[in-house]
Short mmCIF file of C-alpha atoms and ligand atoms in Angstrom, two decimals:
data_model
loop_
_atom_site.label_atom_id
_atom_site.label_comp_id
_atom_site.label_asym_id
_atom_site.label_seq_id
_atom_site.Cartn_x
_atom_site.Cartn_y
_atom_site.Cartn_z
CA UNK A 15 16.93 -6.53 -7.89
CA UNK A 16 19.78 -4.72 -6.98
CA UNK A 17 19.88 -1.03 -8.46
CA UNK A 18 21.57 -1.02 -11.05
CA UNK A 19 19.95 -3.09 -13.11
CA UNK A 20 17.06 -1.17 -11.76
CA UNK A 21 18.42 1.56 -13.22
CA UNK A 22 18.83 -0.05 -16.78
CA UNK A 23 15.32 -1.14 -17.35
CA UNK A 24 14.69 2.80 -16.26
CA UNK A 25 16.52 4.46 -18.61
CA UNK A 26 14.91 2.56 -20.90
CA UNK A 27 12.09 4.50 -23.17
CA UNK A 28 9.05 4.21 -22.06
CA UNK A 29 7.19 1.79 -24.13
CA UNK A 30 9.95 -0.31 -24.02
CA UNK A 31 9.94 -1.48 -19.78
CA UNK A 32 5.96 -1.47 -20.15
CA UNK A 33 5.81 -4.07 -22.47
CA UNK A 34 8.57 -5.40 -20.59
CA UNK A 35 6.49 -5.07 -17.28
CA UNK A 36 3.68 -6.68 -18.96
CA UNK A 37 5.49 -9.96 -20.00
CA UNK A 38 5.99 -10.37 -16.86
CA UNK A 39 2.79 -9.49 -15.00
CA UNK A 40 0.91 -11.61 -18.14
CA UNK A 41 3.67 -14.75 -16.84
CA UNK A 42 1.85 -14.05 -12.94
CA UNK A 43 -1.17 -12.93 -12.40
CA UNK A 44 -4.61 -13.44 -14.82
CA UNK A 45 -5.23 -10.55 -16.88
CA UNK A 46 -8.49 -10.07 -16.31
CA UNK A 47 -8.34 -9.38 -13.12
CA UNK A 48 -8.20 -5.97 -9.46
CA UNK A 49 -8.64 -6.70 -6.54
CA UNK A 50 -10.43 -3.78 -5.14
CA UNK A 51 -9.52 -2.98 -1.44
CA UNK A 52 -10.93 -1.44 1.31
CA UNK A 53 -9.55 1.13 3.17
CA UNK A 54 -11.14 2.59 7.11
CA UNK A 55 -9.96 4.59 9.36
CA UNK A 56 -9.86 3.46 12.48
CA UNK A 57 -8.63 5.72 14.72
CA UNK A 58 -7.34 8.56 13.44
CA UNK A 59 -5.70 12.12 14.11
CA UNK A 60 -3.01 13.28 17.21
CA UNK A 61 -0.15 10.80 16.02
CA UNK A 62 2.96 11.33 17.33
CA UNK A 63 4.83 10.40 14.48
CA UNK A 64 5.72 13.38 12.42
CA UNK A 65 5.55 12.40 8.57
CA UNK A 66 5.35 15.94 6.22
CA UNK A 67 3.03 13.51 4.81
CA UNK A 68 0.53 12.91 7.01
CA UNK A 69 -2.73 14.78 7.80
CA UNK A 70 -2.12 13.15 11.19
CA UNK A 71 0.79 14.35 12.80
CA UNK A 72 0.49 16.18 15.91
CA UNK A 73 3.88 18.44 14.23
CA UNK A 74 1.29 19.88 11.17
CA UNK A 75 -1.31 21.14 12.16
CA UNK A 76 -4.49 20.33 9.49
CA UNK A 77 -7.55 21.31 11.03
CA UNK A 78 -8.52 16.78 10.07
CA UNK A 79 -10.57 15.69 13.79
CA UNK A 80 -9.57 12.79 16.17
CA UNK A 81 -11.60 10.16 17.03
CA UNK A 82 -10.60 7.28 19.65
CA UNK A 83 -10.81 3.61 18.73
CA UNK A 84 -13.35 3.23 16.76
CA UNK A 85 -15.96 -0.17 17.87
CA UNK A 86 -15.89 -3.16 17.01
CA UNK A 87 -19.62 -3.48 15.61
CA UNK A 88 -19.22 0.23 13.97
CA UNK A 89 -15.89 -1.49 12.42
CA UNK A 90 -17.86 -4.82 10.66
CA UNK A 91 -19.95 -2.71 9.82
CA UNK A 92 -18.64 -1.31 7.66
CA UNK A 93 -17.16 -4.12 5.65
CA UNK A 94 -20.03 -5.32 4.60
CA UNK A 95 -21.14 -2.22 3.53
CA UNK A 96 -17.14 -2.38 1.53
CA UNK A 97 -18.32 -6.08 0.85
CA UNK A 98 -21.54 -6.09 0.10
CA UNK A 99 -20.13 -2.38 -2.83
CA UNK A 100 -17.63 -5.77 -4.35
CA UNK A 101 -14.41 -5.30 -2.14
CA UNK A 102 -12.64 -8.02 -1.19
CA UNK A 103 -10.40 -6.86 1.45
CA UNK A 104 -11.33 -5.22 3.87
CA UNK A 105 -7.12 -2.23 5.14
CA UNK A 106 -7.33 -0.74 8.94
CA UNK A 107 -5.55 1.83 9.75
CA UNK A 108 -4.86 3.41 12.88
CA UNK A 109 -2.83 6.54 14.16
CA UNK A 110 -0.91 5.03 15.77
CA UNK A 111 2.66 5.15 16.24
CA UNK A 112 3.06 2.06 18.04
CA UNK A 113 0.24 0.00 19.20
CA UNK A 114 0.50 -0.64 22.98
CA UNK A 115 -0.17 -4.62 24.57
CA UNK A 116 -3.81 -2.84 25.85
CA UNK A 117 -7.60 -2.87 25.79
CA UNK A 118 -7.40 -1.80 22.23
CA UNK A 119 -5.04 -3.94 21.17
CA UNK A 120 -7.42 -6.29 21.79
CA UNK A 121 -10.73 -4.74 20.29
CA UNK A 122 -8.17 -4.84 16.88
CA UNK A 123 -8.13 -8.65 17.14
CA UNK A 124 -11.43 -7.96 17.44
CA UNK A 125 -12.06 -6.50 13.79
CA UNK A 126 -9.65 -8.28 12.53
CA UNK A 127 -11.30 -11.35 13.49
CA UNK A 128 -15.09 -9.68 12.64
CA UNK A 129 -14.23 -9.00 8.80
CA UNK A 130 -12.50 -13.04 8.43
CA UNK A 131 -15.25 -14.19 9.32
CA UNK A 132 -17.30 -11.66 6.48
CA UNK A 133 -15.29 -13.42 4.17
CA UNK A 134 -13.14 -10.95 3.26
CA UNK A 135 -8.97 -10.96 2.91
CA UNK A 136 -8.42 -8.43 6.13
CA UNK A 137 -5.32 -5.71 7.20
CA UNK A 138 -3.89 -3.77 9.74
CA UNK A 139 -1.31 -0.79 9.14
CA UNK A 140 -1.08 0.12 13.33
CA UNK A 141 2.42 1.85 13.79
CA UNK A 142 5.71 -0.52 14.81
CA UNK A 143 4.91 -3.79 15.91
CA UNK A 144 6.69 -6.42 18.49
CA UNK A 145 7.20 -9.77 17.38
CA UNK A 146 4.97 -10.61 20.14
CA UNK A 147 1.95 -8.37 18.21
CA UNK A 148 2.93 -9.85 15.04
CA UNK A 149 2.22 -13.00 16.31
CA UNK A 150 -1.20 -12.08 18.48
CA UNK A 151 -3.19 -10.33 15.45
CA UNK A 152 -1.23 -14.15 13.58
CA UNK A 153 -3.62 -15.79 15.49
CA UNK A 154 -6.80 -13.20 14.62
CA UNK A 155 -6.97 -14.73 11.10
CA UNK A 156 -4.49 -11.68 9.60
CA UNK A 157 -3.90 -11.54 5.87
CA UNK A 158 -1.07 -8.83 5.89
CA UNK A 159 0.14 -6.19 7.60
CA UNK A 160 0.58 -2.69 5.74
CA UNK A 161 3.72 -1.16 7.03
CA UNK A 162 5.73 1.23 4.12
CA UNK A 163 8.90 2.24 3.82
CA UNK A 164 8.08 4.72 2.21
CA UNK A 165 10.95 5.98 0.10
CA UNK A 166 14.54 5.13 0.49
CA UNK A 167 17.14 5.06 2.66
CA UNK A 168 18.98 7.89 2.98
CA UNK A 169 15.69 10.04 1.87
CA UNK A 170 13.88 8.91 4.66
CA UNK A 171 15.21 11.12 7.26
CA UNK A 172 14.46 14.36 5.50
CA UNK A 173 10.76 13.09 5.51
CA UNK A 174 10.46 11.71 9.02
CA UNK A 175 12.61 11.97 12.09
CA UNK A 176 10.75 10.48 14.80
CA UNK A 177 11.98 7.42 13.98
CA UNK A 178 14.19 5.64 11.56
CA UNK A 179 14.52 3.45 8.93
CA UNK A 180 16.17 0.93 10.20
CA UNK A 181 12.41 0.59 12.38
CA UNK A 182 10.41 0.43 9.98
CA UNK A 183 12.69 -2.49 8.58
CA UNK A 184 13.30 -4.38 11.55
CA UNK A 185 8.27 -3.53 12.10
CA UNK A 186 8.18 -6.06 8.13
CA UNK A 187 11.13 -8.64 10.08
CA UNK A 188 9.09 -9.17 12.81
CA UNK A 189 6.03 -9.52 10.50
CA UNK A 190 7.23 -11.79 8.71
CA UNK A 191 8.30 -14.12 11.19
CA UNK A 192 5.20 -14.66 12.87
CA UNK A 193 4.27 -16.08 8.99
CA UNK A 194 1.61 -12.51 8.28
CA UNK A 195 1.74 -11.41 4.93
CA UNK A 196 4.04 -8.08 4.05
CA UNK A 197 2.07 -4.73 2.29
CA UNK A 198 4.94 -2.38 2.09
CA UNK A 199 5.13 0.51 -0.85
CA UNK A 200 5.82 4.42 -0.55
CA UNK A 201 5.21 7.50 -1.96
CA UNK A 202 6.00 9.89 -5.22
CA UNK A 203 5.41 12.95 -4.65
CA UNK A 204 8.25 13.61 -1.84
CA UNK A 205 11.15 15.44 -3.13
CA UNK A 206 12.04 12.87 -4.06
CA UNK A 207 14.71 11.48 -6.92
CA UNK A 208 14.65 8.42 -9.53
CA UNK A 209 17.47 6.66 -7.68
CA UNK A 210 15.63 7.82 -4.86
CA UNK A 211 12.88 5.65 -5.45
CA UNK A 212 14.65 2.92 -7.34
CA UNK A 213 17.00 2.71 -3.88
CA UNK A 214 12.86 2.53 -2.77
CA UNK A 215 11.91 -0.65 -4.63
CA UNK A 216 15.33 -2.37 -4.17
CA UNK A 217 14.51 -2.79 -0.35
CA UNK A 218 11.69 -4.00 -1.49
CA UNK A 219 12.80 -6.76 -3.72
CA UNK A 220 15.20 -7.77 -1.81
CA UNK A 221 13.16 -8.23 1.42
CA UNK A 222 13.57 -11.58 1.96
CA UNK A 223 9.88 -13.27 1.63
CA UNK A 224 9.36 -10.53 -0.70
CA UNK A 225 6.03 -8.51 -0.54
CA UNK A 226 2.76 -9.94 -1.07
CA UNK A 227 1.38 -6.79 -1.40
CA UNK A 228 2.87 -2.91 -2.85
CA UNK A 229 1.37 -0.12 -2.70
CA UNK A 230 2.47 3.16 -4.90
CA UNK A 231 1.27 5.93 -3.73
CA UNK A 232 0.92 9.47 -5.54
CA UNK A 233 1.39 11.93 -2.63
CA UNK A 234 -1.80 13.46 -1.42
CA UNK A 235 -0.50 17.06 -0.78
CA UNK A 236 -2.43 18.14 1.79
CA UNK A 237 -2.72 21.60 3.80
CA UNK A 238 -1.03 21.92 6.61
CA UNK A 239 1.61 19.78 5.93
CA UNK A 240 5.16 21.45 5.28
CA UNK A 241 4.83 19.33 1.55
CA UNK A 242 0.98 21.27 1.10
CA UNK A 243 3.28 22.40 -2.18
CA UNK A 244 5.11 19.35 -3.63
CA UNK A 245 4.24 19.09 -7.86
CA UNK A 246 1.92 16.61 -8.11
CA UNK A 247 3.53 13.24 -10.15
CA UNK A 248 2.78 12.96 -13.16
CA UNK A 249 1.20 9.98 -14.52
CA UNK A 250 4.45 8.80 -16.86
CA UNK A 251 6.28 8.36 -14.38
CA UNK A 252 4.19 6.69 -11.79
CA UNK A 253 3.33 4.13 -14.57
CA UNK A 254 7.34 3.65 -14.54
CA UNK A 255 7.22 3.24 -10.91
CA UNK A 256 4.81 0.34 -11.35
CA UNK A 257 6.02 -1.25 -14.00
CA UNK A 258 10.13 -1.52 -12.59
CA UNK A 259 7.53 -2.60 -9.14
CA UNK A 260 6.45 -6.10 -11.04
CA UNK A 261 9.27 -6.35 -13.00
CA UNK A 262 11.31 -6.24 -9.41
CA UNK A 263 8.43 -8.03 -7.70
CA UNK A 264 6.23 -10.57 -9.55
CA UNK A 265 4.36 -11.55 -7.26
CA UNK A 266 3.12 -9.19 -5.75
CA UNK A 267 -0.41 -7.79 -5.95
CA UNK A 268 1.70 -3.84 -6.79
CA UNK A 269 -2.04 -1.21 -5.64
CA UNK A 270 -2.83 2.33 -7.36
CA UNK A 271 -2.86 3.14 -4.82
CA UNK A 272 -3.83 7.34 -2.51
CA UNK A 273 -4.04 9.64 -5.79
CA UNK A 274 -5.74 8.20 -7.77
CA UNK A 275 -8.52 11.04 -7.99
CA UNK A 276 -6.68 13.41 -10.74
CA UNK A 277 -4.85 10.78 -12.40
CA UNK A 278 -6.79 10.23 -15.64
CA UNK A 279 -8.76 6.68 -16.32
CA UNK A 280 -6.56 7.41 -19.89
CA UNK A 281 -3.38 7.01 -17.16
CA UNK A 282 -4.70 4.67 -14.83
CA UNK A 283 -5.07 2.32 -17.79
CA UNK A 284 -1.63 2.32 -18.15
CA UNK A 285 -0.53 1.69 -15.18
CA UNK A 286 -2.94 -1.67 -15.43
CA UNK A 287 -1.70 -2.56 -17.91
CA UNK A 288 1.89 -1.87 -16.47
CA UNK A 289 1.52 -4.36 -14.03
CA UNK A 290 -0.45 -2.64 -11.24
CA UNK A 291 -3.56 -5.26 -10.41
CA UNK A 292 -4.77 -3.60 -7.29
CA UNK A 293 -6.92 -0.37 -6.41
CA UNK A 294 -8.33 1.38 -2.94
CA UNK A 295 -11.87 1.35 -3.52
CA UNK A 296 -14.59 3.40 -1.54
CA UNK A 297 -15.41 7.27 -2.14
CA UNK A 298 -12.40 7.98 1.35
CA UNK A 299 -8.91 6.96 1.46
CA UNK A 300 -7.71 6.87 5.72
CA UNK A 301 -8.49 11.19 5.32
CA UNK A 302 -9.21 12.72 2.16
CA UNK A 303 -11.54 11.41 -0.68
CA UNK A 304 -10.88 8.64 -3.76
CA UNK A 305 -12.31 7.72 -6.53
CA UNK A 306 -16.03 7.06 -6.11
CA UNK A 307 -16.82 3.73 -6.33
CA UNK A 308 -19.08 4.27 -9.68
CA UNK A 309 -16.25 5.90 -11.20
CA UNK A 310 -14.30 2.84 -10.61
CA UNK A 311 -16.86 0.35 -11.71
CA UNK A 312 -17.41 2.71 -14.53
CA UNK A 313 -13.84 2.29 -15.82
CA UNK A 314 -13.52 -1.55 -14.64
CA UNK A 315 -16.69 -2.21 -16.93
CA UNK A 316 -15.10 -0.47 -19.88
CA UNK A 317 -12.10 -2.35 -19.44
CA UNK A 318 -13.42 -5.94 -18.48
CA UNK A 319 -12.10 -6.69 -15.95
CA UNK A 320 -13.70 -8.50 -12.68
CA UNK A 321 -13.55 -8.36 -9.04
CA UNK A 322 -11.38 -9.88 -7.08
CA UNK A 323 -14.03 -10.44 -4.52
CA UNK A 324 -13.26 -13.90 -3.09
CA UNK A 325 -10.20 -13.93 -0.30
CA UNK A 326 -8.10 -16.79 -2.37
CA UNK A 327 -4.84 -16.00 -3.18
CA UNK A 328 -4.17 -15.20 -7.12
CA UNK A 329 -2.23 -17.56 -9.13
CA UNK A 330 1.36 -17.15 -9.05
CA UNK A 331 4.23 -18.41 -10.21
CA UNK A 332 5.91 -20.54 -7.65
CA UNK A 333 9.04 -20.05 -9.11
CA UNK A 334 9.92 -16.52 -11.02
CA UNK A 335 11.82 -16.64 -13.68
CA UNK A 336 13.62 -12.82 -14.37
CA UNK A 337 13.73 -10.21 -16.28
CA UNK A 338 17.17 -10.76 -17.95
N1 SAM B 10 0.49 5.39 11.22
C1 SAM B 10 0.27 4.30 11.11
C2 SAM B 10 1.68 4.28 10.03
O1 SAM B 10 2.25 5.12 9.95
O2 SAM B 10 2.76 2.52 9.36
C3 SAM B 10 -0.43 3.49 9.63
C4 SAM B 10 -1.24 5.15 8.38
S1 SAM B 10 0.33 5.75 6.97
C5 SAM B 10 -1.37 6.99 7.85
C6 SAM B 10 -0.13 4.52 6.17
C7 SAM B 10 0.62 5.57 4.99
O3 SAM B 10 0.06 5.60 4.64
C8 SAM B 10 2.15 6.06 4.66
O4 SAM B 10 2.71 4.95 5.84
C9 SAM B 10 2.07 6.62 3.75
O5 SAM B 10 2.92 5.65 2.58
C10 SAM B 10 0.57 6.26 3.40
N2 SAM B 10 -0.10 8.13 3.31
C11 SAM B 10 -0.32 8.30 4.49
N3 SAM B 10 -0.86 10.15 3.94
C12 SAM B 10 -0.25 10.47 2.77
C13 SAM B 10 -0.82 11.64 1.65
N4 SAM B 10 -1.31 12.30 1.97
N5 SAM B 10 -0.64 10.43 0.10
C14 SAM B 10 -0.28 9.50 0.27
N6 SAM B 10 0.21 8.45 0.90
C15 SAM B 10 0.41 8.43 1.62
C1 DTB B 11 -1.66 2.74 2.57
O1 DTB B 11 -0.51 2.50 1.52
N1 DTB B 11 -2.27 4.35 1.11
C2 DTB B 11 -2.91 4.22 2.55
C3 DTB B 11 -3.00 2.03 3.23
N2 DTB B 11 -1.62 2.13 3.59
C4 DTB B 11 -3.26 2.72 4.31
C5 DTB B 11 -2.46 5.31 2.89
C6 DTB B 11 -3.59 6.23 2.21
C7 DTB B 11 -3.38 7.79 2.47
C8 DTB B 11 -3.57 9.08 2.08
C9 DTB B 11 -4.02 9.75 2.17
C10 DTB B 11 -5.27 9.93 4.04
O2 DTB B 11 -6.32 9.78 2.90
O3 DTB B 11 -5.17 10.74 5.45
FE1 SF4 B 12 1.55 8.79 11.96
FE2 SF4 B 12 1.58 6.80 10.00
FE3 SF4 B 12 0.72 9.54 9.72
FE4 SF4 B 12 3.10 8.59 10.61
S1 SF4 B 12 1.32 7.60 8.46
S2 SF4 B 12 2.30 11.12 11.26
S3 SF4 B 12 3.51 7.65 11.59
S4 SF4 B 12 -0.15 7.64 10.69
#
């Protein structure tokens, strides 16, 4: 969807925007269902990239402990625990610029196979990917590859300088060419303008094919990063962007991602109403905490939602109708 149209939608009164997003949501998705995704950091820290928000970059002095790549057995154990706790998707993240074609990549392929064997959706985020690597992940049974564009092309250089926006798009192209689904979204609260947020959604919605899932993260400010003192993103702002993501990418799972810990249950509910139908579930994200499972399950129950626990694709209209 083009910037101008996104701007018009955005400039409406809040409730009008949310109401339109809800209509789109109702046409494309079951309204009582939420996807629960569990994150696991399979290799933490010592990352050469200079992403200004990230605890894992060597350029930031955050004091997190770096780890080697996790054993396949341990990943299997964690995935099993996640499945037993009701999670339907297992997302594994590595603090890499890109994977090398070595034994460690083989190890990641083995992790993907294990997760798929448990009947969960499997997603990995390993940094930049070439076509051959994408194909090997596809062959191992990977459901989706996460690679966020993070922000607008214009603001990108203010956040990351060690690789370009175009590099990110190329990885997404390689992922799609291997017939893998794309999971791509961004972060709010980096110091970007509203225009940047809309441009980010313009780029995401113009991807062909559109992403299968769109994580909208709210910056988790991390001590020792250049963004540690950033102002928290207002819940209504978060909700507006979720509504726009729902309208412009109707067939995607829109994920209310990092930064839920200090959003009230009411604010999260508003985000669900505006089209978010996925969350990160489990007490940890990658290097920071998350809402506890008990609290999430209690909110899900209060709202009469049910977790989508199997690996099927949710029903959606194959031919999305544009919002007038
Ligand atoms: N190294 C890989 C990469 O950057 O593609 C994968 C891991 S990286 C941590 C995955 C995504 O998590 C980032 O693109 C960013 O959108 C999100 N993220 C990282 N740190 C964050 C933070 N402090 N707050 C919110 N989102 C964050
Ligand atoms: C995404 O969009 N958000 C996740 C996942 N994809 C890999 C990561 C959130 C990280 C939050 C900060 C941390 O725990 O280090
Ligand atoms: Fe490395 Fe990914 Fe963190 Fe950037 S976001 S520093 S690439 S782990």
